[in-house]
JSON list of C-alpha atoms in Angstrom, two decimals:
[
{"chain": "K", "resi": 19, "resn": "UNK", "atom": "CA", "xyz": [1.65, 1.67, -9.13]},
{"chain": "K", "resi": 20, "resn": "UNK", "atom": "CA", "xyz": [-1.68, 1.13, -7.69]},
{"chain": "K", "resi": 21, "resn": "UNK", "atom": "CA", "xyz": [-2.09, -0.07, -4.26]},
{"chain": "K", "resi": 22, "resn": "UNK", "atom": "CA", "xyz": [-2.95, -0.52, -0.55]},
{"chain": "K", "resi": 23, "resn": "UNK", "atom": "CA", "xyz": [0.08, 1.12, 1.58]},
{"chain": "K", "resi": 24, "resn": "UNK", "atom": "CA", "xyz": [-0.61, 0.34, 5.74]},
{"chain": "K", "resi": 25, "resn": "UNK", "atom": "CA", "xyz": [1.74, 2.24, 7.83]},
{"chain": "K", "resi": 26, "resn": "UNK", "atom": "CA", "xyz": [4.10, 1.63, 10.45]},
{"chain": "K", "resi": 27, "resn": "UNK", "atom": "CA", "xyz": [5.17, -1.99, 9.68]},
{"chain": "K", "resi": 28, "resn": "UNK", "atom": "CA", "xyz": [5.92, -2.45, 12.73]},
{"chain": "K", "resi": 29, "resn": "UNK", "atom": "CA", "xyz": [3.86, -0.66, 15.89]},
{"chain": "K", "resi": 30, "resn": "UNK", "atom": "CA", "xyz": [5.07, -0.80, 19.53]},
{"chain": "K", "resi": 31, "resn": "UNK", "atom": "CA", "xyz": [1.77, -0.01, 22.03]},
{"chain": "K", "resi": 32, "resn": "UNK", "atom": "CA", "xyz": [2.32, 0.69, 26.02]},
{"chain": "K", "resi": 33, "resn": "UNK", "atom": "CA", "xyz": [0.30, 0.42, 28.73]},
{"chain": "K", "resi": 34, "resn": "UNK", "atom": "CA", "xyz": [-3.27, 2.38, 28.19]},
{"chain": "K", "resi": 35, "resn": "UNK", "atom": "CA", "xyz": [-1.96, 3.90, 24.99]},
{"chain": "K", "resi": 36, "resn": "UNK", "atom": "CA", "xyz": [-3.90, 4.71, 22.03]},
{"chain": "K", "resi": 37, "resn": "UNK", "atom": "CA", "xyz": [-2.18, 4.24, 18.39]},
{"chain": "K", "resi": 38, "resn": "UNK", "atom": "CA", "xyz": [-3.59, 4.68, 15.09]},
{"chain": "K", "resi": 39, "resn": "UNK", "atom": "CA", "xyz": [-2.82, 2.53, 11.94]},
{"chain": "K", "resi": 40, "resn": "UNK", "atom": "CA", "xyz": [-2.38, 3.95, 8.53]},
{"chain": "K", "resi": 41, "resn": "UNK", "atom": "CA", "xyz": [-4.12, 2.58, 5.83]},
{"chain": "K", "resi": 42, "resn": "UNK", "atom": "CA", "xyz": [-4.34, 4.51, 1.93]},
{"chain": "K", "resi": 43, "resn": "UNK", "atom": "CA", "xyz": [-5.26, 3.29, -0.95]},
{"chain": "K", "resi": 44, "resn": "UNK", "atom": "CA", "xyz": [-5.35, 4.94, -4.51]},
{"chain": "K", "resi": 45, "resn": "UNK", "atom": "CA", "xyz": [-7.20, 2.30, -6.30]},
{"chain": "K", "resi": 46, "resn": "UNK", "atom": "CA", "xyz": [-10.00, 4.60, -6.10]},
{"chain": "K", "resi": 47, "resn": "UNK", "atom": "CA", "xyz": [-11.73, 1.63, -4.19]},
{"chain": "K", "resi": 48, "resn": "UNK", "atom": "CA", "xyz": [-15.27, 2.40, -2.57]},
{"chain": "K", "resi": 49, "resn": "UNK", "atom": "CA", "xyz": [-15.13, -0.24, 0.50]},
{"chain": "K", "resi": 50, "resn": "UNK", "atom": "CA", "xyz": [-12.38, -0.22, 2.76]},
{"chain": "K", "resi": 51, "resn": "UNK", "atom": "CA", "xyz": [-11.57, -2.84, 5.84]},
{"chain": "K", "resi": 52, "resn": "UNK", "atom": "CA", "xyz": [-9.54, -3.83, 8.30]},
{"chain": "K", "resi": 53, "resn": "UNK", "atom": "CA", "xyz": [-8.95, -7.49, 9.45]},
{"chain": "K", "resi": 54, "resn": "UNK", "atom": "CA", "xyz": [-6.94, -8.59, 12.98]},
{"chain": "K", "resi": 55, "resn": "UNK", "atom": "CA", "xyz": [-4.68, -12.00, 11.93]},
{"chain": "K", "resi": 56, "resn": "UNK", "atom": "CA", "xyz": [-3.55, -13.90, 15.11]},
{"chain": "K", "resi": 57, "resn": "UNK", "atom": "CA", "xyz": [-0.67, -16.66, 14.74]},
{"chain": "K", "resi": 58, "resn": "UNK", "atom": "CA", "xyz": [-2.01, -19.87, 13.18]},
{"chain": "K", "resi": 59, "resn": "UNK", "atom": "CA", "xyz": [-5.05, -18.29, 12.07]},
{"chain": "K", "resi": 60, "resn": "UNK", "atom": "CA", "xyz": [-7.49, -16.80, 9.73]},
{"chain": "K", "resi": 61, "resn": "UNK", "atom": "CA", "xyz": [-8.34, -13.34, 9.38]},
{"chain": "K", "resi": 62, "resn": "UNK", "atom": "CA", "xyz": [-11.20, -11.63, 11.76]},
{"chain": "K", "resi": 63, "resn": "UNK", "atom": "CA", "xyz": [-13.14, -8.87, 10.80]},
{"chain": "K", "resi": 64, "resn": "UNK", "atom": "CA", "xyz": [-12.92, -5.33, 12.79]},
{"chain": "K", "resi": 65, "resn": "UNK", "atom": "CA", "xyz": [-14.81, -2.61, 10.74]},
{"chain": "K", "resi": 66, "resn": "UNK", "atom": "CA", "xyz": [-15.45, -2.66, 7.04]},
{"chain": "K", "resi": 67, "resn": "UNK", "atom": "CA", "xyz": [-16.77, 1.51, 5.26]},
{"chain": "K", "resi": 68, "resn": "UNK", "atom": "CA", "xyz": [-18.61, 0.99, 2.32]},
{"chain": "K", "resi": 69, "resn": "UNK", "atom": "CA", "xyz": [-18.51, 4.62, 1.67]},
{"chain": "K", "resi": 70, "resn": "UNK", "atom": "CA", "xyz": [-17.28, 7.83, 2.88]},
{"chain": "K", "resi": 71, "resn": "UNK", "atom": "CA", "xyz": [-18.45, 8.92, 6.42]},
{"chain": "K", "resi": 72, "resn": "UNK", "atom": "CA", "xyz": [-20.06, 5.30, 6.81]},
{"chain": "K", "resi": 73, "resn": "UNK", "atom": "CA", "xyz": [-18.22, 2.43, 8.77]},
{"chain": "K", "resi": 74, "resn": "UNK", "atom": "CA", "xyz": [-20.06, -0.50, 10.27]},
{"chain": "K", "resi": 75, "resn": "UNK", "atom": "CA", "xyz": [-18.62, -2.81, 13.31]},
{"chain": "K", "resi": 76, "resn": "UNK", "atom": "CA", "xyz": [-17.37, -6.25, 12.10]},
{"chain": "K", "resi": 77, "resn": "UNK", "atom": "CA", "xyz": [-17.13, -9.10, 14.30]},
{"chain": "K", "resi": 78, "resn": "UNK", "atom": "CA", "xyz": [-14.43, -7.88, 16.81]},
{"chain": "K", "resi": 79, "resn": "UNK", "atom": "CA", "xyz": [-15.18, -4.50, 16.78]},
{"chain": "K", "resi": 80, "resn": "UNK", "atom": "CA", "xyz": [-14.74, -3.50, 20.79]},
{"chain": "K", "resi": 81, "resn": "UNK", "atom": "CA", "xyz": [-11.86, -1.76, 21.57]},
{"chain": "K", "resi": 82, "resn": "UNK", "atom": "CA", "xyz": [-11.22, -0.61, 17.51]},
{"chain": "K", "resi": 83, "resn": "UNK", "atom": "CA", "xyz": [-12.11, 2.93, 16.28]},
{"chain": "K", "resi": 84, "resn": "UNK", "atom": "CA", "xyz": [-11.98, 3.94, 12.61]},
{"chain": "K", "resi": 85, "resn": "UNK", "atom": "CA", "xyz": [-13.14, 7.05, 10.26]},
{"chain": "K", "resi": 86, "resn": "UNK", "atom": "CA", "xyz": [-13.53, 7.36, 7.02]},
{"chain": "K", "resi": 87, "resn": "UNK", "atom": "CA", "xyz": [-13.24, 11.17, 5.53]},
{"chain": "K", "resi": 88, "resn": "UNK", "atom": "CA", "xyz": [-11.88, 10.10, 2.70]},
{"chain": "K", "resi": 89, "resn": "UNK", "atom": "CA", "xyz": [-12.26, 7.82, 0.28]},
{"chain": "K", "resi": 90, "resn": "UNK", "atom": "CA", "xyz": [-8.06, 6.69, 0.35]},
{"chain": "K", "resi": 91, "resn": "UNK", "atom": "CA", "xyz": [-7.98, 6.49, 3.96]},
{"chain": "K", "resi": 92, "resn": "UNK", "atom": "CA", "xyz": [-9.15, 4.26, 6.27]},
{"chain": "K", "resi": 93, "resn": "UNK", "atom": "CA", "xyz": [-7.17, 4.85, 9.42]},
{"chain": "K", "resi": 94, "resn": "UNK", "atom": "CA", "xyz": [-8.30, 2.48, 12.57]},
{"chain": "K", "resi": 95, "resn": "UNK", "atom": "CA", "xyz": [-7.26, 3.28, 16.37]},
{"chain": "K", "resi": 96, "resn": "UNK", "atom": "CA", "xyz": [-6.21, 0.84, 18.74]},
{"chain": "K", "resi": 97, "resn": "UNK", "atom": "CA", "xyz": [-7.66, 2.26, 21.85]},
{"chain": "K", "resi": 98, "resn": "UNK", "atom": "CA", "xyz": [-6.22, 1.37, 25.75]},
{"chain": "K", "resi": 99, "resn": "UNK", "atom": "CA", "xyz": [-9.60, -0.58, 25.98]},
{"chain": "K", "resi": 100, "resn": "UNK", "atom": "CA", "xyz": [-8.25, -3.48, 23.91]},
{"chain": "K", "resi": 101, "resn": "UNK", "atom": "CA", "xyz": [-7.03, -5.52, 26.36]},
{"chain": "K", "resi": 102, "resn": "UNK", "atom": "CA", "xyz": [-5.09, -7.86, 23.68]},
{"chain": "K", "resi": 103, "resn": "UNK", "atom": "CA", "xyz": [-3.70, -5.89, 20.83]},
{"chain": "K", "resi": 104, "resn": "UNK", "atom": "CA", "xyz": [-1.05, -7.83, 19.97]},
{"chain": "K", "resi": 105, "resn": "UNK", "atom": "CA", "xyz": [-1.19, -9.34, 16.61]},
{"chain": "K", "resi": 106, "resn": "UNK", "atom": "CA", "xyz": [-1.09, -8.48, 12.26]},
{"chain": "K", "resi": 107, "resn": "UNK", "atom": "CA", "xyz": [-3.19, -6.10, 11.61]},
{"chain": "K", "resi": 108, "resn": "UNK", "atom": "CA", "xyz": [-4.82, -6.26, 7.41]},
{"chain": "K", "resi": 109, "resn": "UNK", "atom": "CA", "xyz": [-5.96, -3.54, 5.75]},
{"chain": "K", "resi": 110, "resn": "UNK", "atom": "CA", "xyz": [-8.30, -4.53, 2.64]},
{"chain": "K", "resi": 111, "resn": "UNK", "atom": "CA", "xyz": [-10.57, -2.64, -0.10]},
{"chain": "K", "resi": 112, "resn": "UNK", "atom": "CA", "xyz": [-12.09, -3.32, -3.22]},
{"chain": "K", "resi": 113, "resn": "UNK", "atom": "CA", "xyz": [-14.24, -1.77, -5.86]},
{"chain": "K", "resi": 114, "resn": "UNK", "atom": "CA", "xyz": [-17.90, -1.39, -4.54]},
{"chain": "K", "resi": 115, "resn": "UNK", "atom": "CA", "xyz": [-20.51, -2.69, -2.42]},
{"chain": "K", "resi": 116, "resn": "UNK", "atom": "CA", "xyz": [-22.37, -5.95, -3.21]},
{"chain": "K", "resi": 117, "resn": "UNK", "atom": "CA", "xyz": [-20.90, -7.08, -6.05]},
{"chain": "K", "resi": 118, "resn": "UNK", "atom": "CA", "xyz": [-18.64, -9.87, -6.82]},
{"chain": "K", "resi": 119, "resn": "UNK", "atom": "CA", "xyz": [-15.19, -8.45, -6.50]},
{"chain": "K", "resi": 120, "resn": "UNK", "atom": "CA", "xyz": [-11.75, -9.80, -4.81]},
{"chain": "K", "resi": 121, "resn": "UNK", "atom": "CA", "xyz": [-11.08, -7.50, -1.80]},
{"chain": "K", "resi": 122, "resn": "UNK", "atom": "CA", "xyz": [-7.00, -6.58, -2.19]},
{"chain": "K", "resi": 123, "resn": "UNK", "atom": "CA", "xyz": [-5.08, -6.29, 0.77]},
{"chain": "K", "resi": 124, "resn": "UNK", "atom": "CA", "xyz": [-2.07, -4.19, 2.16]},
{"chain": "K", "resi": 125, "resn": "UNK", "atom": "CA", "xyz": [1.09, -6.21, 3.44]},
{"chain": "K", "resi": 126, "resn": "UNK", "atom": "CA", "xyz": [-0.08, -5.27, 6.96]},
{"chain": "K", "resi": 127, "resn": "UNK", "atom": "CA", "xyz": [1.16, -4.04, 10.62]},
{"chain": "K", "resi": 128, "resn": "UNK", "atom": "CA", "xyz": [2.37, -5.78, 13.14]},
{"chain": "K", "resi": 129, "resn": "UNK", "atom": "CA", "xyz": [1.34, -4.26, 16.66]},
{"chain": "K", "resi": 130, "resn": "UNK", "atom": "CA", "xyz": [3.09, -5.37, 19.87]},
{"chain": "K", "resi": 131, "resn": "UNK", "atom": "CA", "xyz": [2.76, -4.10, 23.55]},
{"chain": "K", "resi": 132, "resn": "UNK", "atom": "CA", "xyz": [5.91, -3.29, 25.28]},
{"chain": "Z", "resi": 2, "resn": "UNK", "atom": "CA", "xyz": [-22.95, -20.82, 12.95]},
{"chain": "Z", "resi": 3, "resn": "UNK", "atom": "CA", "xyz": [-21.73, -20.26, 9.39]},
{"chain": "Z", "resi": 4, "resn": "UNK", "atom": "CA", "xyz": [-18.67, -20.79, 8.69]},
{"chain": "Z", "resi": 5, "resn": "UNK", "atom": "CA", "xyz": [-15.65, -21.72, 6.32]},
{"chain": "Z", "resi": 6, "resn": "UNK", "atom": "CA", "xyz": [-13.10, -24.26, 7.37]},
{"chain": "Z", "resi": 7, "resn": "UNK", "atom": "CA", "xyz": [-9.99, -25.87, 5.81]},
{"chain": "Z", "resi": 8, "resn": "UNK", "atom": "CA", "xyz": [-9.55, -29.86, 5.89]},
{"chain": "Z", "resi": 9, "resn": "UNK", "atom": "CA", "xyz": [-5.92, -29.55, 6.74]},
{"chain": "Z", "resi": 10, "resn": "UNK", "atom": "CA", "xyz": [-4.04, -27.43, 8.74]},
{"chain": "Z", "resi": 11, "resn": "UNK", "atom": "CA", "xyz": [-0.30, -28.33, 6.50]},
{"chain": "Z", "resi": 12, "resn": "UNK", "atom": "CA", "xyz": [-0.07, -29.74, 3.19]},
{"chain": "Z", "resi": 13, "resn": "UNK", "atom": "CA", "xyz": [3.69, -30.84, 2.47]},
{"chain": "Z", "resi": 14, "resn": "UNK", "atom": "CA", "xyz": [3.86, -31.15, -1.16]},
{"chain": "Z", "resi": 15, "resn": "UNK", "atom": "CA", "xyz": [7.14, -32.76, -3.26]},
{"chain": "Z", "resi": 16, "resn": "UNK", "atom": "CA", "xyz": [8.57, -30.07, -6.23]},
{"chain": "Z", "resi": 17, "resn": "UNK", "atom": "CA", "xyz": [6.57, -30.60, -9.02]},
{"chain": "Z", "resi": 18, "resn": "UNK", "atom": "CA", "xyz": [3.84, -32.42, -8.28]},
{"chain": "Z", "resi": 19, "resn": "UNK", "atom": "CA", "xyz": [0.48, -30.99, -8.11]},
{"chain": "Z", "resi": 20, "resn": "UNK", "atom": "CA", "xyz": [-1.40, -29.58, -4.64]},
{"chain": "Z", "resi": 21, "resn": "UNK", "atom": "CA", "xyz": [-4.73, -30.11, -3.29]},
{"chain": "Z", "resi": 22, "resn": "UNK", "atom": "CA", "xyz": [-6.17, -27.71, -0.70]},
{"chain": "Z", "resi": 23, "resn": "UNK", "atom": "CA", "xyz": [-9.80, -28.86, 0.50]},
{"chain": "Z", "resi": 24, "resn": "UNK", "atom": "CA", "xyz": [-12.27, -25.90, 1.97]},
{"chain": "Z", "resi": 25, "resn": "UNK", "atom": "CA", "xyz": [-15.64, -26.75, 3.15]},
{"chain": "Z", "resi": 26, "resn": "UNK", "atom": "CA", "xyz": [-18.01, -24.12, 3.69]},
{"chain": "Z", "resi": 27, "resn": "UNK", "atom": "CA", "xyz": [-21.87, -24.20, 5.76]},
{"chain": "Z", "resi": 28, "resn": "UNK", "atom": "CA", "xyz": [-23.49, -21.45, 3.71]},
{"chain": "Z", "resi": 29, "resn": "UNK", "atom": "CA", "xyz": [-25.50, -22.98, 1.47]},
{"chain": "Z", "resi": 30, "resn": "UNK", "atom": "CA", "xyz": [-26.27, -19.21, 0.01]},
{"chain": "Z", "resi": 31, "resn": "UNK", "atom": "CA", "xyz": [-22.72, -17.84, -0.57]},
{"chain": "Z", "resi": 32, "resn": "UNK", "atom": "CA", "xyz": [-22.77, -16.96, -4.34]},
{"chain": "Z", "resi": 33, "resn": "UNK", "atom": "CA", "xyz": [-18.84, -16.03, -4.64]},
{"chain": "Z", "resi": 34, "resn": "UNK", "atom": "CA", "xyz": [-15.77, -17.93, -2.85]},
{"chain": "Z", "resi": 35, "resn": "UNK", "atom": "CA", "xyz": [-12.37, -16.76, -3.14]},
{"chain": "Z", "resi": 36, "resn": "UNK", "atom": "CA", "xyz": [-9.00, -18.31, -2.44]},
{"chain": "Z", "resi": 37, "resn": "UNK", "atom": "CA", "xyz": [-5.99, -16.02, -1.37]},
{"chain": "Z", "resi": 38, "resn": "UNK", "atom": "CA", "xyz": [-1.87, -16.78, -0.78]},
{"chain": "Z", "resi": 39, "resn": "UNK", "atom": "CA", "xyz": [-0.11, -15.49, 2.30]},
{"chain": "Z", "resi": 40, "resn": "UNK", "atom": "CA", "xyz": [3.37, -15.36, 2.58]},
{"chain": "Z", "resi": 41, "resn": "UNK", "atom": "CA", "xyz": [5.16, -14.52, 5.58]},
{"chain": "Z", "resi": 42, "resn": "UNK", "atom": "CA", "xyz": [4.98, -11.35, 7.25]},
{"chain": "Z", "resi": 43, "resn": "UNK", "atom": "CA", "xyz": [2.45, -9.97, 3.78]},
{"chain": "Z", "resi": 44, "resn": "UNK", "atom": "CA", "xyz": [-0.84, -9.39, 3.52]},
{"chain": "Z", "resi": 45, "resn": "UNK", "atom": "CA", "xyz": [-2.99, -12.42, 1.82]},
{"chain": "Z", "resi": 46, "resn": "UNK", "atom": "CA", "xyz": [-2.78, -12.45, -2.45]},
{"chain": "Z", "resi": 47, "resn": "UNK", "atom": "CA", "xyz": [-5.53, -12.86, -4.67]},
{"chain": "Z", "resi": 48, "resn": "UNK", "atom": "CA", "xyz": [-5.44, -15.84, -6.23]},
{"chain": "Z", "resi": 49, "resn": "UNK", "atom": "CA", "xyz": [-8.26, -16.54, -8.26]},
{"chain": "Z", "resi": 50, "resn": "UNK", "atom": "CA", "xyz": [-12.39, -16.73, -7.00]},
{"chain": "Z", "resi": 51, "resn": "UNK", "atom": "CA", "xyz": [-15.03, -18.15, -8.58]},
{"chain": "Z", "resi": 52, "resn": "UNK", "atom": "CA", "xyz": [-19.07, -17.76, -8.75]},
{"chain": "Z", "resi": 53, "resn": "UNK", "atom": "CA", "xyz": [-21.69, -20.34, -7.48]},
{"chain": "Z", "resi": 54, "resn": "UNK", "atom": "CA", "xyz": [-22.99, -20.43, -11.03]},
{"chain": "Z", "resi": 55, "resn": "UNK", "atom": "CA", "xyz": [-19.94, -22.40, -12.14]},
{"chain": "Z", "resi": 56, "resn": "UNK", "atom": "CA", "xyz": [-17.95, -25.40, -11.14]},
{"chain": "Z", "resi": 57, "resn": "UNK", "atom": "CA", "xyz": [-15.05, -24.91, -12.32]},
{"chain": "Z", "resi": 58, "resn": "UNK", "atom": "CA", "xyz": [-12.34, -22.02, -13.08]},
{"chain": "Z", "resi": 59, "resn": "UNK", "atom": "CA", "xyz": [-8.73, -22.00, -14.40]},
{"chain": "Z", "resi": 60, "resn": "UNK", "atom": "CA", "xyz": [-6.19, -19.83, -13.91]},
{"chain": "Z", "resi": 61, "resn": "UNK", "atom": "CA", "xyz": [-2.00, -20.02, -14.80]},
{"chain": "Z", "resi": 62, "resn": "UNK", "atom": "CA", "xyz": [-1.25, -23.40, -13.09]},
{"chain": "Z", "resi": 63, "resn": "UNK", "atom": "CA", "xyz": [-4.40, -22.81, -10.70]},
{"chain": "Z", "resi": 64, "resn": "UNK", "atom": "CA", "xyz": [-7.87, -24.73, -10.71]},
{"chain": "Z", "resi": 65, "resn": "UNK", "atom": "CA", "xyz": [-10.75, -24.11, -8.26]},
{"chain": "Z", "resi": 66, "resn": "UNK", "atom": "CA", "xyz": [-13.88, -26.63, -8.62]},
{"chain": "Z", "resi": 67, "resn": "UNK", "atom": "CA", "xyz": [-16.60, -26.06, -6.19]},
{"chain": "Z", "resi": 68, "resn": "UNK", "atom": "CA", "xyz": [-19.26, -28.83, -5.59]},
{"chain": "Z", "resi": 69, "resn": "UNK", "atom": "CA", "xyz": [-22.55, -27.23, -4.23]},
{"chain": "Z", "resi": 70, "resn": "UNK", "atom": "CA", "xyz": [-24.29, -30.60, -3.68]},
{"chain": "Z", "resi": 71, "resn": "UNK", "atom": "CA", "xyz": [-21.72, -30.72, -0.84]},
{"chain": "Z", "resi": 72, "resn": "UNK", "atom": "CA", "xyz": [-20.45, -27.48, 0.34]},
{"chain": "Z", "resi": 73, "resn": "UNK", "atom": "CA", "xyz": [-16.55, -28.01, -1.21]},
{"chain": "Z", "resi": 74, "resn": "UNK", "atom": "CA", "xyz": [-14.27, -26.12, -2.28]},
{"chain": "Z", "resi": 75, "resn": "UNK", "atom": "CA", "xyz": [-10.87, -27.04, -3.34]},
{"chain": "Z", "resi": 76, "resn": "UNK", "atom": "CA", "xyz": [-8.20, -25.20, -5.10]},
{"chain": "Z", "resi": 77, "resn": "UNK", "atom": "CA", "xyz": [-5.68, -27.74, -7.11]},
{"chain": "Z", "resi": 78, "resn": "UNK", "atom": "CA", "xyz": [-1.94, -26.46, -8.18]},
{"chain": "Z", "resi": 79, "resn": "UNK", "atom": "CA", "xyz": [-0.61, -27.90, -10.81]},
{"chain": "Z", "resi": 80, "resn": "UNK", "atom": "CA", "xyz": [3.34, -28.48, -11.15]},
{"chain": "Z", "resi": 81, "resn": "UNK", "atom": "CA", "xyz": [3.93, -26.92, -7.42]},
{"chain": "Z", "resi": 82, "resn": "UNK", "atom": "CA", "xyz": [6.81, -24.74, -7.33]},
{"chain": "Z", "resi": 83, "resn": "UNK", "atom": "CA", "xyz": [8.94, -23.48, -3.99]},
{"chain": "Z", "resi": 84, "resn": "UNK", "atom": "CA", "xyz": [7.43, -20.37, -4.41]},
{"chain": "Z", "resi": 85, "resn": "UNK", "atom": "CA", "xyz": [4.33, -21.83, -3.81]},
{"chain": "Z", "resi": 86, "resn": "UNK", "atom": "CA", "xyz": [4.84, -22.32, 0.00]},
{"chain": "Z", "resi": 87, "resn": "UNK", "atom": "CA", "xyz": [2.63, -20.26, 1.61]},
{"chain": "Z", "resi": 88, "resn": "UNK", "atom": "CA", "xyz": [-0.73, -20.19, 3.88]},
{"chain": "Z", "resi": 89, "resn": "UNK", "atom": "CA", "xyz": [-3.54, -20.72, 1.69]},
{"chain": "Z", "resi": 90, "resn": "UNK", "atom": "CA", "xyz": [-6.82, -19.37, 2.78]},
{"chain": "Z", "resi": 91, "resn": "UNK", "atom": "CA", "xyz": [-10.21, -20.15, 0.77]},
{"chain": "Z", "resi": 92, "resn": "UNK", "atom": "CA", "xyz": [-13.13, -16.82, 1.71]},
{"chain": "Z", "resi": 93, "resn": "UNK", "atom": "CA", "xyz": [-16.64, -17.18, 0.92]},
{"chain": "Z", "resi": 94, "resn": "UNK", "atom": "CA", "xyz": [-18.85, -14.02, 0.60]},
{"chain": "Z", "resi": 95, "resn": "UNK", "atom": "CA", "xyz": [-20.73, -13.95, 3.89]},
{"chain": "Z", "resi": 96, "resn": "UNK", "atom": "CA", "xyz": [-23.17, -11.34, 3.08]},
{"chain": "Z", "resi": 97, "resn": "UNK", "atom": "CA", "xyz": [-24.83, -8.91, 0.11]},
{"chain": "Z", "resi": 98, "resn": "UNK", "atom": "CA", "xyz": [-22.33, -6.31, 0.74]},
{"chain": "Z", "resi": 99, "resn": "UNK", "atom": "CA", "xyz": [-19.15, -8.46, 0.20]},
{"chain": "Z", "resi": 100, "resn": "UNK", "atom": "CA", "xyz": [-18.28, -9.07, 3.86]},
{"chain": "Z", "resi": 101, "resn": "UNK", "atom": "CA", "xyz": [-15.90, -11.79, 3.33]},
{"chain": "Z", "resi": 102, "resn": "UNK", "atom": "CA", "xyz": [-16.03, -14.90, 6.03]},
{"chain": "Z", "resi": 103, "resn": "UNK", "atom": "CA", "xyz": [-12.37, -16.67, 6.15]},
{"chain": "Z", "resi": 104, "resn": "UNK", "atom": "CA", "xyz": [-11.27, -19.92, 6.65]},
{"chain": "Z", "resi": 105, "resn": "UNK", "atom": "CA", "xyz": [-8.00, -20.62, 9.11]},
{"chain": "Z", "resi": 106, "resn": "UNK", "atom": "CA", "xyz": [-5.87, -22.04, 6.28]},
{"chain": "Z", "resi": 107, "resn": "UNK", "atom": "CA", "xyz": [-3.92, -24.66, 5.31]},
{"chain": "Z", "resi": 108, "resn": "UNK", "atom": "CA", "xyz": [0.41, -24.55, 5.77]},
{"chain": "Z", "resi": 109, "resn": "UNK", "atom": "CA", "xyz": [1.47, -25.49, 2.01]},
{"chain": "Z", "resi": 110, "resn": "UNK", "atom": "CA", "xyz": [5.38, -26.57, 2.24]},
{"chain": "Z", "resi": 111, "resn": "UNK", "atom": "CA", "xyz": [7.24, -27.38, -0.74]},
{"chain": "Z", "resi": 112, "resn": "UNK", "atom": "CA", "xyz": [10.02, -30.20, -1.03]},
{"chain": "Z", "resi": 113, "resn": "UNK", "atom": "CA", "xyz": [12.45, -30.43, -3.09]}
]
């Protein structure tokens, strides 16, 4: 079946540790995203690709790195420089750019610092 | 700023009766709104969207109306089941490439 797979479910970071996030999709899906979901609220934006080898910074972008080198896979790095990593991480994508489609989401992983 | 926000944070709602989750939004140019379900520990599910051209779309036991003249957006569920218990999140498109600008979302518990 078609899809959004993220990868671990469950991530354990420690002390000024980098870890990456998995996220593949084989809808064949142009855009690509990735949201940060803290309890009790909605979802914030980190980076959003609209294309391969492009990525722009969403709202929350510091301490987040992504790439994009292909179009299924949209990994994004937690780097030691955010201070608060702790939360449900949301990988999204949907067809194209600018038009007036649903962005489908993965069922997400949850990072927590030991 | 612009934003989206939810009326009510939790919505307790008796087995079969029907649900009303309010959304008001500031953007007076969004052109496309969205509403998703999240369960628990999964990523948020399409439920249905809608265009600012229109006031009014159905679904299976779903109904979004949007009112322009006042920035609302409400999605109504008809006959509400225990599966419907979820967090309920309305999205309105925020800019021309489909950045997506999310509301906090409303609790919706089902009684039997």
């Amino acid at each position: 079946d078609g899809g959004i797979t993220q990868s671990p479910k469950y991530l354990f970071r420690k002390e000024g540790q980098n870890v990456t996030l998995s996220c593949e999709q084989n809808l064949n899906h142009d855009a690509m995203y990735w949201y940060r979901q803290d309890p009790g609220q909605g979802l914030r934006l980190i980076y959003y690709s609209q294309i391969v080898n492009d990525f722009q910074k969403g709202d929350i972008a510091e301490g987040y790195s992504v790439s994009r080198e292909k179009k299924e896979s949209f990994p994004l790095t937690v780097t030691s420089a955010q201070k608060n990593p702790t939360a449900f991480y949301l990988c999204a994508s949907k067809p194209g750019q600018g038009n007036n489609q649903p962005q489908h989401f993965g069922d997400g992983t949850r990072l927590s610092i030991l | 700023g612009e934003s989206v926000g939810l009326h009510l944070p939790t919505l307790s709602v008796q087995e079969g009766d029907n649900s009303i989750i309010n959304c008001a939004y500031s953007n007076s140019a969004s052109d496309y709104f969205i509403w998703y379900k999240q369960e628990s520990g999964k990523g948020p599910q399409f439920i249905i969207d809608i265009r600012s051209n229109m006031d009014k779309r159905q679904g299976q036991r779903v109904t979004v109306l949007l009112n322009k003249t006042v920035k609302h957006l409400s999605l109504q569920i008809a006959a509400t089941q225990p599966g419907d218990s979820a967090v309920y999140f309305c999205a309105e498109k925020a800019d021309s490439w489909g950045k997506l600008q999310f509301g906090a979302g409303t609790q919706v518990v089902v009684t039997p």
